[in-house]
Short mmCIF file of N, CA and C in Angstrom, two decimals:
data_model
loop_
_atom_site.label_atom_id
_atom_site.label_comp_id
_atom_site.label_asym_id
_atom_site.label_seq_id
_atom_site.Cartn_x
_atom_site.Cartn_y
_atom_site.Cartn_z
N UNK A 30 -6.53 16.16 19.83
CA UNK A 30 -6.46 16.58 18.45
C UNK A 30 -6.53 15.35 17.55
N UNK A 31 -7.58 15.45 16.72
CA UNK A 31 -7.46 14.43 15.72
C UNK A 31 -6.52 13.94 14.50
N UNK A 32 -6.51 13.12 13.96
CA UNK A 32 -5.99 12.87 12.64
C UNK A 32 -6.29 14.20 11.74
N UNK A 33 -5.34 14.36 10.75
CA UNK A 33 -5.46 15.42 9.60
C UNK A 33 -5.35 14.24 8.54
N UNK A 34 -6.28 14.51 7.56
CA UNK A 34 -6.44 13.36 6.13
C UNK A 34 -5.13 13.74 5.31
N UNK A 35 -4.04 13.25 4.77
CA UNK A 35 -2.88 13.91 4.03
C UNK A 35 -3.58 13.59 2.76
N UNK A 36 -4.57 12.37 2.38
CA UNK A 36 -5.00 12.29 0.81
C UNK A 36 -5.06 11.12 0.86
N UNK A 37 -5.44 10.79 -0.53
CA UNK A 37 -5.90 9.24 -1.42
C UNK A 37 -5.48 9.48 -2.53
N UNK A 38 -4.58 8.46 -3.02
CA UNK A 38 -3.93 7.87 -3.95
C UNK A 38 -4.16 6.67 -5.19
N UNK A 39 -4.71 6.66 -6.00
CA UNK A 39 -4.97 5.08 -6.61
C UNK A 39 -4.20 5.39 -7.67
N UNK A 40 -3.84 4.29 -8.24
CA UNK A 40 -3.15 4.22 -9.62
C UNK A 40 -2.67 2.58 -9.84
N UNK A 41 -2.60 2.65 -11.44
CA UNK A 41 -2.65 1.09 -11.83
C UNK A 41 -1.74 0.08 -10.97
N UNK A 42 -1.87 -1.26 -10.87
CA UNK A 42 -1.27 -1.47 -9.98
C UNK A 42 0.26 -2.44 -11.30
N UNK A 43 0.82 -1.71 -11.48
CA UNK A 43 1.73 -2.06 -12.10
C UNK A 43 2.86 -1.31 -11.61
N UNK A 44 4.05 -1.90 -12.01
CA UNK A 44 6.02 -1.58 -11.34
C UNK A 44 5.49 -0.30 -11.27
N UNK A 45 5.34 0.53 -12.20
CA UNK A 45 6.34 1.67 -12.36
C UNK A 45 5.37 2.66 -11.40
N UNK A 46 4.00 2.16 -10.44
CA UNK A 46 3.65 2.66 -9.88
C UNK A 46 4.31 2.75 -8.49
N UNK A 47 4.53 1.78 -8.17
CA UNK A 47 5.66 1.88 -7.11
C UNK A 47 6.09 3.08 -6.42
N UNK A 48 7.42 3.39 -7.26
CA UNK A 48 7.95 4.65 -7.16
C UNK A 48 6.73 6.06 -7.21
N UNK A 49 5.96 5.58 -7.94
CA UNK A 49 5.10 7.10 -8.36
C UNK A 49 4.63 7.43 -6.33
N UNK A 50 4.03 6.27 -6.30
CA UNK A 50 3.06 6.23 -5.05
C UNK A 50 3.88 6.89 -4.17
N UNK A 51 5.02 6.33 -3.58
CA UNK A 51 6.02 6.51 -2.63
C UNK A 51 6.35 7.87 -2.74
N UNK A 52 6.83 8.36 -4.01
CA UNK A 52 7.29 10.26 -4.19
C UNK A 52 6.25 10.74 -3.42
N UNK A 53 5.24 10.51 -4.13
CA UNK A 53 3.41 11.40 -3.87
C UNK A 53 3.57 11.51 -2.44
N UNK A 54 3.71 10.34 -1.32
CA UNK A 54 3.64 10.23 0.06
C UNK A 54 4.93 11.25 0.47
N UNK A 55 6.20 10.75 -0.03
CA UNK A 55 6.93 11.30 0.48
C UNK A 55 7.34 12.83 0.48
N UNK A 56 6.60 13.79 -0.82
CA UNK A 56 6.28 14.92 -0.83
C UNK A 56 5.21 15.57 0.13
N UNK A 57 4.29 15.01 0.75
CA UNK A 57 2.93 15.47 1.91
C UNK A 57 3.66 15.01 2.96
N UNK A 58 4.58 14.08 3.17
CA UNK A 58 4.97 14.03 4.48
C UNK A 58 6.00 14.65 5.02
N UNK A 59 7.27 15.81 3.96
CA UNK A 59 8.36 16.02 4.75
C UNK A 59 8.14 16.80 5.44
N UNK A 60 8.86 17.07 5.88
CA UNK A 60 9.12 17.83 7.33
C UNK A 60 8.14 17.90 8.66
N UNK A 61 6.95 17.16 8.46
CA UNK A 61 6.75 16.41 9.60
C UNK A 61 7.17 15.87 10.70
N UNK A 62 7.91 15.28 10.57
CA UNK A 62 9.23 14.73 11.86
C UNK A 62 8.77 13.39 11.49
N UNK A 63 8.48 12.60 10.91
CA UNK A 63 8.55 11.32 10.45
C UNK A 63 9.56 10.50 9.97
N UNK A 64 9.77 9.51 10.15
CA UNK A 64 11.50 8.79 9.54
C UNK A 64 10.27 8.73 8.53
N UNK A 65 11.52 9.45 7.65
CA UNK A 65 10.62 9.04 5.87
C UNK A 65 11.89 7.93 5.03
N UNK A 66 12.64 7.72 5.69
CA UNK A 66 13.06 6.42 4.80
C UNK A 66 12.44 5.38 5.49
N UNK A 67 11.88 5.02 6.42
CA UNK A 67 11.12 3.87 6.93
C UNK A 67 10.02 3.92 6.40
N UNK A 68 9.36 5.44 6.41
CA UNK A 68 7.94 5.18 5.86
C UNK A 68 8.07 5.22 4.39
N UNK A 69 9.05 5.68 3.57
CA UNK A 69 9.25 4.99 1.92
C UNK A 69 9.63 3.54 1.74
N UNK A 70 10.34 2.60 2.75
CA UNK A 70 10.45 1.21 2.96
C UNK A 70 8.94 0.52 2.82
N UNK A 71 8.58 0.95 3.79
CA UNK A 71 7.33 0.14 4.23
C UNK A 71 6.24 0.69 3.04
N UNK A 72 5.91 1.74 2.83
CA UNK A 72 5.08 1.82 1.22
C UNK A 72 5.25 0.86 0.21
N UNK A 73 6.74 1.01 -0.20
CA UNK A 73 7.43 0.21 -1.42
C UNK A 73 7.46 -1.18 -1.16
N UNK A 74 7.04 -1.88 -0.36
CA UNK A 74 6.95 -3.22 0.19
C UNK A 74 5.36 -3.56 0.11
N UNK A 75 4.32 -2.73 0.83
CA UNK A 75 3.11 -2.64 0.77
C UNK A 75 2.36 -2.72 -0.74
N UNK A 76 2.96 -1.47 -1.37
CA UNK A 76 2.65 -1.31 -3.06
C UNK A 76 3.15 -1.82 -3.34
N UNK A 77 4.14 -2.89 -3.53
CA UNK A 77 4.73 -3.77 -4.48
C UNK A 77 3.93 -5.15 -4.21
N UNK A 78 3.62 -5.54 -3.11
CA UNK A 78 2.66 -6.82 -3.05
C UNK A 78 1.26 -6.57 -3.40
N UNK A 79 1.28 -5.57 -3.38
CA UNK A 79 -0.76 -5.39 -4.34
C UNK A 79 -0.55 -5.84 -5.64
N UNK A 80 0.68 -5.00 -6.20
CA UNK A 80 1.19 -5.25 -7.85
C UNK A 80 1.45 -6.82 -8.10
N UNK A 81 2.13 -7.37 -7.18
CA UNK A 81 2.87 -8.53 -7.25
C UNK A 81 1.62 -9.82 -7.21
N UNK A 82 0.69 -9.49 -6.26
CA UNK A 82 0.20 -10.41 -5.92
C UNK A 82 -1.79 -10.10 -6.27
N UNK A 83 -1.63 -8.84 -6.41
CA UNK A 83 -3.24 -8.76 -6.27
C UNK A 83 -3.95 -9.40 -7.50
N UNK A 84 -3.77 -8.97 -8.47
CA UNK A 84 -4.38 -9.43 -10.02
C UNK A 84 -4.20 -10.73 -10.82
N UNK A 85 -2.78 -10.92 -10.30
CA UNK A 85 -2.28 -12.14 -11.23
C UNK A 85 -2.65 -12.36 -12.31
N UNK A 86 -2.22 -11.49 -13.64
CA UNK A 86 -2.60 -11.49 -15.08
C UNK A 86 -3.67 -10.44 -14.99
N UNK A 87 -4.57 -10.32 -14.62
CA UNK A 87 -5.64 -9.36 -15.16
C UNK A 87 -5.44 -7.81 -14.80
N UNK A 88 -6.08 -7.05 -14.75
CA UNK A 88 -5.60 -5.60 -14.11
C UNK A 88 -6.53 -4.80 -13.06
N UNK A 89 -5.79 -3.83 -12.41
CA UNK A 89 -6.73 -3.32 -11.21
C UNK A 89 -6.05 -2.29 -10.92
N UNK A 90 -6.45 -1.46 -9.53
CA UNK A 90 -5.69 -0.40 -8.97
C UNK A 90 -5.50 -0.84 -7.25
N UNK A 91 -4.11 0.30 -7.35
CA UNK A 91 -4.08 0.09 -5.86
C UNK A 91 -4.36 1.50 -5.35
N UNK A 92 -4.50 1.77 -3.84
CA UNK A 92 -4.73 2.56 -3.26
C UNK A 92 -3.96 2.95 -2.22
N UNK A 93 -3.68 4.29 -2.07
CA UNK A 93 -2.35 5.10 -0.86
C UNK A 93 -3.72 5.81 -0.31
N UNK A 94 -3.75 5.32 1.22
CA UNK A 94 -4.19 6.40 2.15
C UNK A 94 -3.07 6.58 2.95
N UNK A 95 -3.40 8.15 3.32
CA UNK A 95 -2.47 8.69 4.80
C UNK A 95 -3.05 9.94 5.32
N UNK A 96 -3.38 9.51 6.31
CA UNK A 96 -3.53 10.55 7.82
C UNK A 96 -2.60 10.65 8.78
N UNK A 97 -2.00 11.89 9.39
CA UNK A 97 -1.34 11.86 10.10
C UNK A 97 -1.85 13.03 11.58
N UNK A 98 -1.37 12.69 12.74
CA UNK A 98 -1.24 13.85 13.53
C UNK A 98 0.35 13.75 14.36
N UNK A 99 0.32 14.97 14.92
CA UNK A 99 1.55 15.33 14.97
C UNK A 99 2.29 13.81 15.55
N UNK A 100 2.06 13.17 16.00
CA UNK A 100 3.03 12.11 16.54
C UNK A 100 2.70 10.61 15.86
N UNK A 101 1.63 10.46 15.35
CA UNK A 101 1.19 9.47 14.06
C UNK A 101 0.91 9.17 12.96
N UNK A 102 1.64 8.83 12.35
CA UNK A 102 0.65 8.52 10.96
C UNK A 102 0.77 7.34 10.30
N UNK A 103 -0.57 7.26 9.74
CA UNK A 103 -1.19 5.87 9.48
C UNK A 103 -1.23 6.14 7.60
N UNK A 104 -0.58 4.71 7.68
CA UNK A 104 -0.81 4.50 6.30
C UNK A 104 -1.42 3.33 5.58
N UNK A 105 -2.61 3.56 4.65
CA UNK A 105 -2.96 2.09 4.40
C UNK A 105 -2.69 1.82 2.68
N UNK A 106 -2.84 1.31 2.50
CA UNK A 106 -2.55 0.37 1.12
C UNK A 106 -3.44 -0.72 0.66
N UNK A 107 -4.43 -0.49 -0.12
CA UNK A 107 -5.80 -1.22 -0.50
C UNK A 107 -5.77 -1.74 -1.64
N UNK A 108 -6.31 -2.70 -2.21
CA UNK A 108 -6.52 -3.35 -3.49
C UNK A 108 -7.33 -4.22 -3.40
N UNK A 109 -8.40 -4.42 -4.96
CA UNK A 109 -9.58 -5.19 -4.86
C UNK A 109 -9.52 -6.64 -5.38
N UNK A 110 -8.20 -7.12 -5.59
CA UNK A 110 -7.41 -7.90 -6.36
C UNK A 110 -8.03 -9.63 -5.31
N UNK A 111 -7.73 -10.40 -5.67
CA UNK A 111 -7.70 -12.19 -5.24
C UNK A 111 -6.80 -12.19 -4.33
N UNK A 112 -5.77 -12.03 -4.43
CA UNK A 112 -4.49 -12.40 -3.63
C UNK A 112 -3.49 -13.40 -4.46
N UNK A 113 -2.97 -13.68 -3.41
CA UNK A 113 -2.15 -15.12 -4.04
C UNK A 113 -2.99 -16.50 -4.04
N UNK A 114 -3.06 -16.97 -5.30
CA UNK A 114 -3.90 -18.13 -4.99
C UNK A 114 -3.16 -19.20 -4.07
N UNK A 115 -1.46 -18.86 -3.99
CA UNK A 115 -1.22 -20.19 -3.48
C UNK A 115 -1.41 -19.90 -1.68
N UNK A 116 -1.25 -18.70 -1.23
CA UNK A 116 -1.47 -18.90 0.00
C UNK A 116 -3.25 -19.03 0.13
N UNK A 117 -4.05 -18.59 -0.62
CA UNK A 117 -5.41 -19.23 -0.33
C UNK A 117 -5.75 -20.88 0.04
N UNK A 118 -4.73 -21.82 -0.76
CA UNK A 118 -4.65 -22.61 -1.44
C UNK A 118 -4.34 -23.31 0.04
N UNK A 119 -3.11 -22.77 0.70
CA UNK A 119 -2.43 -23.53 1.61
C UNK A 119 -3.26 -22.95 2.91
N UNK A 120 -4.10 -21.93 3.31
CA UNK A 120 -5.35 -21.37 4.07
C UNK A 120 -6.16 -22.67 4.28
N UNK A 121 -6.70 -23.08 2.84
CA UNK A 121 -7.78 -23.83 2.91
C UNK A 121 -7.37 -25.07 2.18
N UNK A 122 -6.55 -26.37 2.57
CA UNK A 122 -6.42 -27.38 1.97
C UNK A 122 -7.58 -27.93 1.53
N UNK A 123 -6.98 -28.67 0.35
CA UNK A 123 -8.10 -29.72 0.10
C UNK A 123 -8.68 -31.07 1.10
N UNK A 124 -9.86 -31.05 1.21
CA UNK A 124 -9.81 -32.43 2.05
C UNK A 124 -10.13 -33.81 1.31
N UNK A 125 -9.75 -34.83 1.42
CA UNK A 125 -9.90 -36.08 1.17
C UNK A 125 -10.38 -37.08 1.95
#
């Protein structure tokens, strides 16, 4: 049996999306048999570093996927953002 698609999610990637994202998930997933305080942990950690780190000053969206089947589900968390410049920074030193 395959994955079932639960949906796609985008919205600005600012705070107060956070919480929005996490409800949205955590309404399609109850009663599933899923620990849904782990999987609201791990969202709110995921969506908060797109916000935190993706844009730096400028603006964008992030993205909630989730598929689940009865004993898995996968969640991803997307953004079209730079990253952190400083871990790019420390990725790729300068050379001299």
């Amino acid at each position: 049996m395959g994955r079932e698609r639960l949906g796609t999610w985008q919205a600005t990637a600012v705070p107060s999306s956070v919480p929005q994202l996490r409800r949205t998930l955590d309404g399609i997933i109850a009663g599933r048999g899923f620990d849904e305080a782990s999987v609201a942990l791990a969202v709110t950690e995921a969506v908060t570093n797109a916000v935190r780190h993706a844009y730096s000053g400028s603006t964008g969206t992030v993205t909630l996927s989730a598929e689940a089947s009865p004993d898995e589900l996968v969640v991803t968390v997307t953004d079209e953002g730079h990253g952190s410049l400083d871990l790019a920074a420390r990725a790729n030193p300068p050379r001299f």
